[in-house]
C-alpha cells in the first residue's frame, strides 16, 4: 500500500504519538477509500476528521483537524487510521474498487436525473447541510450580481461572534473561523470571475477592514488567519488588474492601507501595483507618501514607505532626506546615509556623513560601533592611517573593552604607532582598576603583567583559570595555587558537569606537581579527595577513566 507500514507510521509520528495512536484504533469510524486517499473520523476529546494520502514517492502523508495536526504534525489520530487500515490490509484492493464503483454509480445516477429531480435533491441536501446552503447562496448572489446580498454574506462569514467565547476566538476555534473567512475570499473572487471586478475591489477592501478589526481577538498561532489576509491581498490585486481602477484613487488607498498598524495582516506592497498604476498612479503614490511622511517624519511606516519608493526610483537624495529628518542620537542614521551614498558612488559625501555621525553623538560611549567600524575602514582604505588610529583611540577611551582595544591595536600597528598607543591605553586601564585590564594583558600575551594586575585589582574565577593555564609551565607554583582553590570550591558540589570541570582541574594539578617535581604530594591529595567523595560514583568513574 505505497509504503504504509507500522514502521513508517512510527517514523512519521514519533514513538510517543505512535504508541498513543494504538489506543485510538477502536475510535476510528466512517472509513472511506478513494484511489490513493482514505478519510475517516477519530473520536477523541472531540470528533476529528483525518485523511491519509498513500500516493507519492515519499510514502504516506496525512492531515488531521486536531490542534496538533493543524500545526503540520503526523498526530495520533492519523496513526490510529493508519493502523486501522493495516488491520484491513487484505480488504483494501476490494474497498478501493468498491469506492470507484460507487463514484461511477453516483455520477451515472446524477446524470440521469431530470432538472426537477436535481433541484429537489439539492434543496433536500441544503436543508440538512447549512454549510452547503450558504455556499450555494453566495454563488447565486454572485451570478445575479446581488452586491448587497454578497456584502451581507461576507460580513457574516467574517463575524467572529459564533466562534468567540467572551469576545475572543481561542486557538481551538481559530482554524474553523479561518476556514469560514476563506469562504468570503472565494465569494469575492467569484465576482471578479463573473466580470464584476469593480465590485470585487470594494468588497475586498471592506473584508480587509473587517479582518483588521477582529484580528486582535483571534489566537492565530498557526497562521490560518494570516493566510486569509494574504488571499484577500491577492484577490484585491487580481480585481484591480481586471477592473483597472482610477490610478489616483488606488494610490491613495494603497498608501493609507500601508501606513496602518495592522497592514502586515495582508502584507500588501504598493510597488506590486506599479504596472497597474502607470506613471500617473506612481506619481500620485509618491505624492501621498510624501504628504504622510511630512505629517509624521518620525513614523516608522512612513519612513519605510518613503525609503522604498525613493530606492525604487533611484532617488538617493530623497532616501537621505528621510533619514536626515529623524537622526538617531547614536549615529546609526548617519551610517545608513553614508552607506547609501557609498553605493551611489558619492564617497566624499559618504565620508562627511560618517564623520558627522561620530562627531554629533553626544555620549561617545553610545556611538554606533558599526559607524565607527565603517569610518575606520574608510580611513584605512584611503591611506588616512593616523585618522584611523585617532578614531579607534577615542572609541577605546569612551568604551574600554577587549574588542575596542584589539581594534586600536590593529589600527596602531598598521600605522606603526603601537608601542606608544599601548602604553597610553594601559595607563587608562590601570587608573580605572577594571578587570578588563587582565583580559587585555592576556590577549597581549603579557602574562607577568596580567598576574600583577590580577593580584592588584582582583580577578574572577574565569580569569584566574586562564592565567593559570597560560602560566603552568613557567609558574607552576602560582598556577597550582589557583587550581587548588578552584577545585576546593567544586569538590563539594554534585552533577556530571561539575565532575567534568573538577577532573579537568585535577589533571592540571597533576601537571603542576610534575613541573614542581612533587608527585607524592599529588598522590596524597588525590587519595584524600577520593576518600572524602567516594560516594560520588560518577566522579569516581570519571577519575578512573583519566587515570586519577
Short mmCIF file of C-alpha atoms in Angstrom, two decimals:
data_model
loop_
_atom_site.label_atom_id
_atom_site.label_comp_id
_atom_site.label_asym_id
_atom_site.label_seq_id
_atom_site.Cartn_x
_atom_site.Cartn_y
_atom_site.Cartn_z
CA UNK A 1 0.00 0.00 0.00
CA UNK A 2 2.56 2.53 -1.15
CA UNK A 3 4.80 2.29 1.89
CA UNK A 4 2.12 2.16 4.61
CA UNK A 5 3.64 0.06 7.40
CA UNK A 6 3.79 0.24 11.17
CA UNK A 7 7.45 1.20 10.93
CA UNK A 8 6.60 4.05 8.56
CA UNK A 9 3.81 5.29 10.85
CA UNK A 10 6.19 5.24 13.82
CA UNK A 11 8.78 7.14 11.78
CA UNK A 12 6.26 9.79 10.73
CA UNK A 13 4.64 10.26 14.14
CA UNK A 14 7.46 9.54 16.57
CA UNK A 15 7.39 6.91 19.28
CA UNK A 16 5.11 8.82 21.68
CA UNK A 17 2.36 9.68 19.18
CA UNK A 18 2.59 6.20 17.65
CA UNK A 19 2.00 4.48 20.99
CA UNK A 20 -0.85 6.84 21.83
CA UNK A 21 -2.34 6.19 18.40
CA UNK A 22 -2.57 2.49 19.21
CA UNK A 23 -5.09 3.36 21.92
CA UNK A 24 -7.33 5.11 19.40
CA UNK A 25 -7.75 2.36 16.79
CA UNK A 26 -11.18 1.46 18.21
CA UNK A 27 -12.22 5.13 17.94
CA UNK A 28 -11.88 5.15 14.13
CA UNK A 29 -15.18 5.29 12.24
CA UNK A 30 -16.57 6.20 8.85
CA UNK A 31 -13.55 4.97 6.89
CA UNK A 32 -13.89 5.77 3.19
CA UNK A 33 -11.49 4.75 0.43
CA UNK A 34 -10.64 6.51 -2.78
CA UNK A 35 -7.84 5.78 -5.25
CA UNK A 36 -4.98 6.95 -3.01
CA UNK A 37 -6.95 8.75 -0.33
CA UNK A 38 -8.50 7.37 2.86
CA UNK A 39 -10.69 9.53 5.12
CA UNK A 40 -12.29 8.77 8.46
CA UNK A 41 -13.36 10.20 11.79
CA UNK A 42 -11.47 9.56 15.02
CA UNK A 43 -13.26 10.25 18.28
CA UNK A 44 -11.03 11.74 20.99
CA UNK A 45 -11.84 14.75 23.15
CA UNK A 46 -13.72 15.82 20.02
CA UNK A 47 -14.51 14.19 16.70
CA UNK A 48 -11.61 14.81 14.34
CA UNK A 49 -11.58 14.38 10.58
CA UNK A 50 -8.46 12.63 9.32
CA UNK A 51 -7.13 11.92 5.85
CA UNK A 52 -4.30 9.68 4.67
CA UNK A 53 -2.87 10.03 1.18
CA UNK A 54 -0.98 6.92 0.12
CA UNK A 55 0.34 8.06 -3.25
CA UNK A 56 3.66 9.78 -3.74
CA UNK A 57 7.29 8.81 -3.79
CA UNK A 58 7.92 9.59 -0.11
CA UNK A 59 5.21 7.34 1.25
CA UNK A 60 2.02 8.28 3.10
CA UNK A 61 1.19 11.81 4.21
CA UNK A 62 -1.74 12.91 6.29
CA UNK A 63 -3.86 15.73 7.63
CA UNK A 64 -5.97 15.99 10.77
CA UNK A 65 -8.02 18.89 12.06
CA UNK A 66 -6.97 18.38 15.68
CA UNK A 67 -4.81 21.24 17.09
CA UNK A 68 -1.62 19.17 16.91
CA UNK A 69 -2.37 18.06 13.35
CA UNK A 70 -3.15 21.62 12.26
CA UNK A 71 0.44 22.51 13.16
CA UNK A 72 1.58 20.11 10.43
CA UNK A 73 2.32 17.14 12.69
CA UNK A 74 1.56 13.49 11.98
CA UNK A 75 -0.68 13.04 15.02
CA UNK A 76 -2.00 10.07 17.00
CA UNK A 77 -5.31 10.21 15.12
CA UNK A 78 -3.51 9.66 11.81
CA UNK A 79 -1.63 6.78 13.40
CA UNK A 80 -4.94 5.27 14.52
CA UNK A 81 -6.34 5.49 10.98
CA UNK A 82 -3.15 4.03 9.52
CA UNK A 83 -3.24 1.10 11.95
CA UNK A 84 -6.94 0.55 11.25
CA UNK A 85 -6.19 0.39 7.53
CA UNK A 86 -3.29 -2.01 8.07
CA UNK A 87 -5.60 -4.24 10.08
CA UNK A 88 -7.78 -4.49 6.95
CA UNK A 89 -4.86 -4.68 4.53
CA UNK A 90 -6.24 -7.67 2.66
CA UNK A 91 -9.53 -5.85 2.06
CA UNK A 92 -8.01 -2.61 0.72
CA UNK A 93 -7.99 -3.55 -3.01
CA UNK A 94 -11.63 -4.58 -2.78
CA UNK A 95 -12.58 -1.45 -0.82
CA UNK A 96 -10.87 0.77 -3.40
CA UNK A 97 -12.70 -0.95 -6.22
CA UNK A 98 -15.98 -0.52 -4.37
CA UNK A 99 -15.22 3.18 -3.90
CA UNK A 100 -14.56 3.59 -7.63
CA UNK A 101 -17.77 1.73 -8.43
CA UNK A 102 -19.76 3.92 -6.04
CA UNK A 103 -18.35 7.07 -7.59
CA UNK A 104 -19.20 5.91 -11.09
CA UNK A 105 -22.63 4.87 -9.91
CA UNK A 106 -23.26 8.26 -8.31
CA UNK A 107 -22.14 10.12 -11.43
CA UNK A 108 -24.37 7.96 -13.57
CA UNK A 109 -27.36 8.40 -11.31
CA UNK A 110 -26.94 12.20 -11.12
CA UNK A 111 -26.59 12.39 -14.90
CA UNK A 112 -29.87 10.56 -15.29
CA UNK A 113 -31.90 12.84 -13.04
CA UNK A 114 -34.24 15.40 -14.51
CA UNK A 115 -33.84 19.06 -13.76
CA UNK A 116 -36.73 18.91 -11.31
CA UNK A 117 -35.28 15.89 -9.52
CA UNK A 118 -31.86 17.57 -9.23
CA UNK A 119 -33.44 20.71 -7.76
CA UNK A 120 -35.37 18.64 -5.25
CA UNK A 121 -32.21 16.78 -4.27
CA UNK A 122 -30.18 19.95 -3.85
CA UNK A 123 -32.94 21.54 -1.74
CA UNK A 124 -33.10 18.49 0.49
CA UNK A 125 -29.32 18.49 0.97
CA UNK A 126 -29.28 22.23 1.72
CA UNK A 127 -31.89 21.68 4.43
CA UNK A 128 -29.62 19.06 6.02
CA UNK A 129 -26.31 20.89 5.50
CA UNK A 130 -26.34 24.64 6.32
CA UNK A 131 -22.76 25.00 5.09
CA UNK A 132 -23.73 23.80 1.62
CA UNK A 133 -26.72 26.12 1.61
CA UNK A 134 -24.54 29.13 2.47
CA UNK A 135 -22.00 28.31 -0.25
CA UNK A 136 -24.72 28.00 -2.86
CA UNK A 137 -26.38 31.22 -1.69
CA UNK A 138 -23.12 33.03 -2.34
CA UNK A 139 -22.83 31.52 -5.79
CA UNK A 140 -26.39 32.54 -6.58
CA UNK A 141 -25.85 36.11 -5.35
CA UNK A 142 -22.71 36.36 -7.46
CA UNK A 143 -24.45 35.03 -10.54
CA UNK A 144 -27.27 37.57 -10.36
CA UNK A 145 -24.98 40.48 -9.39
CA UNK A 146 -26.57 40.93 -5.97
CA UNK A 147 -23.85 43.06 -4.42
CA UNK A 148 -25.89 43.81 -1.29
CA UNK A 149 -26.53 40.12 -0.74
CA UNK A 150 -22.88 39.19 -1.20
CA UNK A 151 -21.80 42.04 1.10
CA UNK A 152 -24.16 40.83 3.80
CA UNK A 153 -22.96 37.27 3.46
CA UNK A 154 -19.29 38.28 3.50
CA UNK A 155 -19.86 40.22 6.73
CA UNK A 156 -21.49 37.16 8.27
CA UNK A 157 -18.58 34.97 7.25
CA UNK A 158 -16.08 37.38 8.83
CA UNK A 159 -18.05 37.76 12.06
CA UNK A 160 -16.18 36.13 14.95
CA UNK A 161 -19.31 36.00 17.10
CA UNK A 162 -20.20 32.32 16.57
CA UNK A 163 -16.61 31.30 17.38
CA UNK A 164 -15.77 33.71 20.19
CA UNK A 165 -16.04 32.84 23.82
CA UNK A 166 -16.16 36.01 25.88
CA UNK A 167 -15.37 38.01 22.74
CA UNK A 168 -12.18 36.10 21.88
CA UNK A 169 -11.56 33.27 19.40
CA UNK A 170 -9.33 30.75 21.15
CA UNK A 171 -6.74 28.61 19.39
CA UNK A 172 -9.01 25.55 19.20
CA UNK A 173 -11.63 27.56 17.25
CA UNK A 174 -9.34 29.76 15.16
CA UNK A 175 -8.87 27.21 12.39
CA UNK A 176 -12.63 26.82 11.92
CA UNK A 177 -13.09 30.59 11.84
CA UNK A 178 -10.33 30.98 9.28
CA UNK A 179 -11.98 28.32 7.15
CA UNK A 180 -15.23 30.24 7.21
CA UNK A 181 -13.44 33.51 6.46
CA UNK A 182 -11.85 31.78 3.47
CA UNK A 183 -15.33 31.34 2.00
CA UNK A 184 -15.63 35.14 1.93
CA UNK A 185 -12.49 35.31 -0.22
CA UNK A 186 -13.96 32.74 -2.61
CA UNK A 187 -17.16 34.78 -2.90
CA UNK A 188 -15.19 37.93 -3.74
CA UNK A 189 -13.12 36.09 -6.33
CA UNK A 190 -16.30 34.84 -7.96
CA UNK A 191 -17.29 38.46 -8.57
CA UNK A 192 -14.08 39.11 -10.47
CA UNK A 193 -14.54 35.92 -12.45
CA UNK A 194 -18.08 36.93 -13.42
CA UNK A 195 -16.98 40.32 -14.78
CA UNK A 196 -17.77 42.39 -11.68
CA UNK A 197 -14.19 43.22 -10.69
CA UNK A 198 -15.02 46.78 -9.62
CA UNK A 199 -17.48 45.41 -7.05
CA UNK A 200 -14.85 42.87 -6.01
CA UNK A 201 -12.41 45.71 -5.22
CA UNK A 202 -14.96 47.36 -2.95
CA UNK A 203 -15.82 44.14 -1.13
CA UNK A 204 -12.16 43.11 -0.78
CA UNK A 205 -11.33 46.37 0.94
CA UNK A 206 -14.35 46.04 3.21
CA UNK A 207 -13.33 42.46 4.03
CA UNK A 208 -9.78 43.62 4.85
CA UNK A 209 -11.24 46.27 7.17
CA UNK A 210 -13.40 43.64 8.89
CA UNK A 211 -10.48 41.29 9.31
CA UNK A 212 -8.26 44.06 10.72
CA UNK A 213 -10.93 44.86 13.32
CA UNK A 214 -11.11 41.30 14.63
CA UNK A 215 -7.53 40.05 14.22
CA UNK A 216 -6.52 41.14 17.73
CA UNK A 217 -9.31 38.96 19.12
CA UNK A 218 -8.23 35.75 17.39
CA UNK A 219 -5.48 33.38 18.55
CA UNK A 220 -3.85 32.91 15.16
CA UNK A 221 -0.86 30.92 16.42
CA UNK A 222 -0.84 28.63 13.38
CA UNK A 223 -1.17 31.50 10.87
CA UNK A 224 -4.54 30.45 9.40
CA UNK A 225 -5.96 33.97 9.57
CA UNK A 226 -2.75 35.39 8.15
CA UNK A 227 -3.27 33.10 5.14
CA UNK A 228 -6.76 34.52 4.71
CA UNK A 229 -5.27 38.03 4.78
CA UNK A 230 -2.76 37.07 2.09
CA UNK A 231 -5.55 35.58 -0.01
CA UNK A 232 -7.53 38.82 0.32
CA UNK A 233 -4.46 40.74 -0.84
CA UNK A 234 -4.22 38.50 -3.91
CA UNK A 235 -7.93 38.88 -4.57
CA UNK A 236 -7.60 42.67 -4.39
CA UNK A 237 -4.67 42.68 -6.80
CA UNK A 238 -6.48 40.40 -9.26
CA UNK A 239 -9.62 42.54 -9.09
CA UNK A 240 -7.60 45.72 -9.71
CA UNK A 241 -5.91 44.09 -12.67
CA UNK A 242 -9.29 43.18 -14.13
CA UNK A 243 -11.10 46.45 -13.35
CA UNK A 244 -8.28 49.00 -13.95
CA UNK A 245 -9.44 51.40 -11.19
CA UNK A 246 -8.64 55.12 -11.14
CA UNK A 247 -4.84 55.33 -10.54
CA UNK A 248 -5.08 58.26 -8.14
CA UNK A 249 -7.76 56.60 -6.02
CA UNK A 250 -5.83 53.30 -5.97
CA UNK A 251 -2.61 55.09 -4.97
CA UNK A 252 -4.38 56.87 -2.11
CA UNK A 253 -5.85 53.59 -0.80
CA UNK A 254 -2.52 51.77 -1.06
CA UNK A 255 -0.70 54.45 0.95
CA UNK A 256 -3.45 54.66 3.56
CA UNK A 257 -3.53 50.88 3.99
CA UNK A 258 0.26 50.51 4.11
CA UNK A 259 0.54 53.05 6.92
CA UNK A 260 -1.96 51.25 9.15
CA UNK A 261 -0.74 49.35 12.19
CA UNK A 262 -2.36 46.09 11.03
CA UNK A 263 -1.17 46.26 7.41
CA UNK A 264 1.06 43.20 7.97
CA UNK A 265 -2.11 41.08 8.01
CA UNK A 266 -2.30 41.39 4.23
CA UNK A 267 1.29 42.46 3.54
CA UNK A 268 0.17 44.48 0.51
CA UNK A 269 3.17 46.07 -1.22
CA UNK A 270 2.29 49.24 -3.18
CA UNK A 271 5.18 48.57 -5.57
CA UNK A 272 3.44 45.36 -6.69
CA UNK A 273 0.84 47.66 -8.30
CA UNK A 274 3.36 49.69 -10.31
CA UNK A 275 2.24 48.31 -13.69
CA UNK A 276 -1.42 48.94 -12.80
CA UNK A 277 -0.78 52.47 -11.55
CA UNK A 278 1.32 53.57 -14.50
CA UNK A 279 3.27 56.80 -14.39
CA UNK A 280 0.32 58.96 -13.20
CA UNK A 281 -0.52 56.49 -10.43
CA UNK A 282 3.09 56.14 -9.30
CA UNK A 283 3.39 59.92 -9.17
CA UNK A 284 0.27 60.04 -7.03
CA UNK A 285 1.64 57.24 -4.84
CA UNK A 286 4.80 59.24 -4.19
CA UNK A 287 2.80 62.40 -3.56
CA UNK A 288 0.56 60.74 -0.96
CA UNK A 289 3.56 59.06 0.66
CA UNK A 290 5.41 62.39 0.92
CA UNK A 291 2.35 64.04 2.46
CA UNK A 292 2.08 61.29 5.05
CA UNK A 293 5.78 61.43 5.84
CA UNK A 294 5.79 65.22 6.16
CA UNK A 295 2.94 64.89 8.66
CA UNK A 296 4.87 62.30 10.69
CA UNK A 297 8.59 62.35 9.90
CA UNK A 298 9.47 60.01 12.76
CA UNK A 299 6.84 57.36 11.95
CA UNK A 300 8.45 54.02 11.13
CA UNK A 301 5.87 53.06 8.49
CA UNK A 302 6.04 56.46 6.82
CA UNK A 303 9.84 56.39 6.71
CA UNK A 304 9.96 52.82 5.41
CA UNK A 305 7.45 53.55 2.62
CA UNK A 306 9.28 56.70 1.60
CA UNK A 307 12.61 54.90 1.57
CA UNK A 308 11.27 52.05 -0.58
CA UNK A 309 9.65 54.39 -3.07
CA UNK A 310 12.80 56.51 -3.30
CA UNK A 311 15.01 53.48 -3.81
CA UNK A 312 12.69 52.07 -6.46
CA UNK A 313 13.01 55.35 -8.32
CA UNK A 314 16.76 55.56 -7.62
CA UNK A 315 16.13 58.84 -5.81
CA UNK A 316 19.08 58.79 -3.44
CA UNK A 317 18.52 62.36 -2.25
CA UNK A 318 15.03 61.52 -1.02
CA UNK A 319 16.37 58.47 0.81
CA UNK A 320 18.90 60.74 2.52
CA UNK A 321 16.23 63.31 3.35
CA UNK A 322 14.09 60.63 5.01
CA UNK A 323 16.94 59.52 7.25
CA UNK A 324 18.18 63.04 7.87
CA UNK A 325 14.76 64.16 9.10
CA UNK A 326 14.98 61.82 12.09
CA UNK A 327 18.62 61.32 13.01
CA UNK A 328 19.29 58.73 15.71
CA UNK A 329 21.36 60.12 18.62
CA UNK A 330 23.94 57.30 18.34
CA UNK A 331 24.88 57.96 14.71
CA UNK A 332 23.05 54.98 13.21
CA UNK A 333 21.09 57.17 10.76
CA UNK A 334 24.33 58.79 9.66
CA UNK A 335 25.70 55.32 8.93
CA UNK A 336 22.67 54.43 6.78
CA UNK A 337 23.11 57.64 4.81
CA UNK A 338 26.85 57.04 4.39
CA UNK A 339 26.20 53.54 3.05
CA UNK A 340 23.60 54.80 0.57
CA UNK A 341 26.00 57.46 -0.67
CA UNK A 342 28.85 54.96 -0.95
CA UNK A 343 26.63 52.68 -3.02
CA UNK A 344 25.78 55.63 -5.26
CA UNK A 345 29.49 56.39 -5.72
CA UNK A 346 29.30 59.65 -3.79
CA UNK A 347 32.21 58.77 -1.48
CA UNK A 348 33.15 62.27 -0.37
CA UNK A 349 29.61 62.94 0.87
CA UNK A 350 29.51 59.48 2.46
CA UNK A 351 32.68 60.21 4.43
CA UNK A 352 31.33 63.57 5.53
CA UNK A 353 28.15 61.98 6.89
CA UNK A 354 30.08 59.25 8.71
CA UNK A 355 32.39 61.78 10.35
CA UNK A 356 29.41 63.91 11.26
CA UNK A 357 27.73 60.91 12.91
CA UNK A 358 30.70 60.31 15.19
CA UNK A 359 31.09 63.99 15.90
CA UNK A 360 27.41 64.61 16.71
CA UNK A 361 26.96 61.65 19.07
CA UNK A 362 26.52 63.36 22.43
CA UNK A 363 27.85 60.46 24.51
CA UNK A 364 30.83 58.81 22.76
CA UNK A 365 30.21 55.63 24.77
CA UNK A 366 26.88 55.15 22.98
CA UNK A 367 28.07 55.70 19.39
CA UNK A 368 27.02 53.01 16.94
CA UNK A 369 30.03 50.71 16.76
CA UNK A 370 29.16 49.85 13.16
CA UNK A 371 29.54 53.54 12.31
CA UNK A 372 32.99 53.61 13.93
CA UNK A 373 33.97 50.46 12.02
CA UNK A 374 32.68 51.95 8.76
CA UNK A 375 34.59 55.21 9.23
CA UNK A 376 37.79 53.43 10.31
CA UNK A 377 37.60 51.24 7.21
CA UNK A 378 37.15 54.36 5.04
CA UNK A 379 40.22 55.98 6.62
CA UNK A 380 42.30 52.84 6.17
CA UNK A 381 41.18 52.35 2.58
CA UNK A 382 42.17 55.92 1.67
CA UNK A 383 45.52 55.81 3.47
CA UNK A 384 44.48 58.02 6.38
CA UNK A 385 46.04 55.67 8.95
CA UNK A 386 46.67 58.36 11.57
CA UNK A 387 42.99 59.33 11.47
CA UNK A 388 42.02 55.68 11.88
CA UNK A 389 44.22 55.46 14.99
CA UNK A 390 42.74 58.65 16.45
CA UNK A 391 39.21 57.32 15.84
CA UNK A 392 39.99 53.97 17.46
CA UNK A 393 41.78 55.66 20.39
CA UNK A 394 38.77 57.89 21.10
CA UNK A 395 36.42 54.94 20.84
CA UNK A 396 38.53 52.90 23.25
CA UNK A 397 38.69 55.79 25.70
CA UNK A 398 34.90 56.04 25.66
CA UNK A 399 34.17 52.32 25.71
CA UNK A 400 37.03 50.37 27.31
CA UNK A 401 36.70 46.74 26.30
CA UNK A 402 38.83 43.97 24.91
CA UNK A 403 37.28 44.47 21.46
CA UNK A 404 37.93 48.23 21.26
CA UNK A 405 41.49 47.58 22.49
CA UNK A 406 42.05 44.96 19.78
CA UNK A 407 40.71 47.40 17.16
CA UNK A 408 43.01 50.14 18.44
CA UNK A 409 45.94 47.73 18.34
CA UNK A 410 45.22 46.74 14.73
CA UNK A 411 44.95 50.37 13.61
CA UNK A 412 48.06 51.44 15.50
CA UNK A 413 50.13 48.54 14.24
CA UNK A 414 49.12 49.40 10.66
CA UNK A 415 50.31 52.96 11.31
CA UNK A 416 53.48 51.74 13.08
CA UNK A 417 52.44 53.53 16.27
CA UNK A 418 51.52 50.68 18.60
CA UNK A 419 54.04 50.87 21.50
CA UNK A 420 53.09 54.44 22.38
CA UNK A 421 49.38 53.83 21.90
CA UNK A 422 49.56 50.67 24.01
CA UNK A 423 51.17 52.46 26.93
CA UNK A 424 48.55 55.21 26.84
CA UNK A 425 45.74 52.66 26.75
CA UNK A 426 47.17 50.62 29.64
CA UNK A 427 47.63 53.76 31.71
CA UNK A 428 43.91 54.48 31.34
CA UNK A 429 43.01 50.94 32.35
CA UNK A 430 45.30 50.89 35.36
CA UNK A 431 43.77 54.13 36.57
CA UNK A 432 40.31 52.55 36.29
CA UNK A 433 41.32 49.42 38.21
CA UNK A 434 38.98 47.50 35.90
CA UNK A 435 39.28 43.75 35.42
CA UNK A 436 39.20 44.23 31.64
CA UNK A 437 42.89 45.10 32.02
CA UNK A 438 43.56 41.43 32.83
CA UNK A 439 41.80 40.22 29.68
CA UNK A 440 43.73 42.73 27.60
CA UNK A 441 47.10 41.77 29.05
CA UNK A 442 46.28 38.11 28.48
CA UNK A 443 45.35 38.94 24.88
CA UNK A 444 48.72 40.69 24.55
CA UNK A 445 50.40 37.53 25.92
CA UNK A 446 51.89 39.68 28.72
CA UNK A 447 51.38 37.02 31.38
CA UNK A 448 53.57 38.55 34.10
CA UNK A 449 51.76 41.89 33.84
CA UNK A 450 48.41 40.04 33.87
CA UNK A 451 49.41 38.30 37.14
CA UNK A 452 50.33 41.62 38.67
CA UNK A 453 47.03 43.18 37.57
CA UNK A 454 45.02 40.22 38.90
CA UNK A 455 46.82 40.45 42.23
CA UNK A 456 46.36 44.21 42.46
CA UNK A 457 42.80 44.55 41.11
CA UNK A 458 41.37 41.13 41.80
CA UNK A 459 40.11 38.76 39.13
CA UNK A 460 37.10 36.49 38.64
CA UNK A 461 37.48 32.71 38.55
CA UNK A 462 37.50 32.52 34.75
CA UNK A 463 40.38 34.97 34.55
CA UNK A 464 42.36 33.16 37.26
CA UNK A 465 41.86 29.88 35.39
CA UNK A 466 43.06 31.41 32.12
CA UNK A 467 46.06 32.91 33.92
CA UNK A 468 46.92 29.54 35.43
CA UNK A 469 46.55 27.75 32.10
CA UNK A 470 48.91 30.23 30.42
CA UNK A 471 51.41 30.16 33.28
CA UNK A 472 51.55 26.49 34.20
CA UNK A 473 54.91 25.65 32.54
CA UNK A 474 56.71 28.79 33.72
CA UNK A 475 54.96 29.43 37.04
CA UNK A 476 53.72 26.03 38.21
CA UNK A 477 53.53 27.00 41.89
CA UNK A 478 51.33 30.04 41.16
CA UNK A 479 49.15 28.01 38.79
CA UNK A 480 48.84 25.20 41.35
CA UNK A 481 47.54 27.60 43.98
CA UNK A 482 44.81 28.76 41.57
CA UNK A 483 43.79 25.20 40.59
CA UNK A 484 43.65 24.04 44.20
CA UNK A 485 41.47 26.99 45.19
CA UNK A 486 39.04 26.39 42.31
CA UNK A 487 38.98 22.64 42.93
CA UNK A 488 38.16 23.21 46.60
CA UNK A 489 35.06 25.17 45.54
CA UNK A 490 33.89 22.50 43.10
CA UNK A 491 34.57 19.38 45.17
CA UNK A 492 31.52 19.68 47.49
CA UNK A 493 29.15 20.15 44.51
CA UNK A 494 27.39 17.42 42.53
CA UNK A 495 26.37 16.89 38.92
CA UNK A 496 28.12 15.47 35.89
CA UNK A 497 29.06 18.90 34.50
CA UNK A 498 30.68 19.76 37.84
CA UNK A 499 32.53 16.44 37.87
CA UNK A 500 33.92 17.08 34.38
CA UNK A 501 35.14 20.56 35.39
CA UNK A 502 36.71 19.14 38.57
CA UNK A 503 38.53 16.35 36.71
CA UNK A 504 39.91 18.95 34.27
CA UNK A 505 41.32 20.87 37.25
CA UNK A 506 42.76 17.68 38.74
CA UNK A 507 44.62 16.95 35.51
CA UNK A 508 46.11 20.45 35.63
CA UNK A 509 47.02 19.98 39.29
CA UNK A 510 48.84 16.77 38.40
CA UNK A 511 50.74 18.60 35.64
CA UNK A 512 51.80 21.33 38.09
CA UNK A 513 53.14 18.77 40.54
CA UNK A 514 55.01 17.16 37.64
CA UNK A 515 56.69 20.51 36.83
CA UNK A 516 57.46 21.04 40.52
CA UNK A 517 58.83 17.51 40.99
CA UNK A 518 56.33 16.73 43.78
CA UNK A 519 54.33 13.72 42.51
CA UNK A 520 53.96 12.29 46.03
CA UNK A 521 52.11 15.41 47.13
CA UNK A 522 49.66 14.90 44.28
CA UNK A 523 49.14 11.24 45.26
CA UNK A 524 48.32 12.31 48.80
CA UNK A 525 45.90 14.97 47.52
CA UNK A 526 44.07 12.55 45.24
CA UNK A 527 43.88 9.85 47.93
CA UNK A 528 42.29 12.30 50.34
CA UNK A 529 39.87 13.56 47.67
CA UNK A 530 38.76 10.04 46.76
CA UNK A 531 38.20 9.09 50.40
CA UNK A 532 36.15 12.22 51.02
CA UNK A 533 33.94 11.86 47.91
CA UNK A 534 33.83 8.10 47.38
CA UNK A 535 30.01 8.07 47.36
CA UNK A 536 30.00 10.14 44.14
CA UNK A 537 30.15 7.15 41.82
CA UNK A 538 30.11 9.15 38.60
CA UNK A 539 33.02 11.27 39.83
CA UNK A 540 35.00 8.18 40.82
CA UNK A 541 34.30 6.59 37.43
CA UNK A 542 35.41 9.73 35.60
CA UNK A 543 38.60 9.93 37.63
CA UNK A 544 39.30 6.27 36.84
CA UNK A 545 38.83 6.99 33.13
CA UNK A 546 41.54 9.67 33.34
CA UNK A 547 43.93 7.67 35.47
CA UNK A 548 43.49 9.84 38.54
#
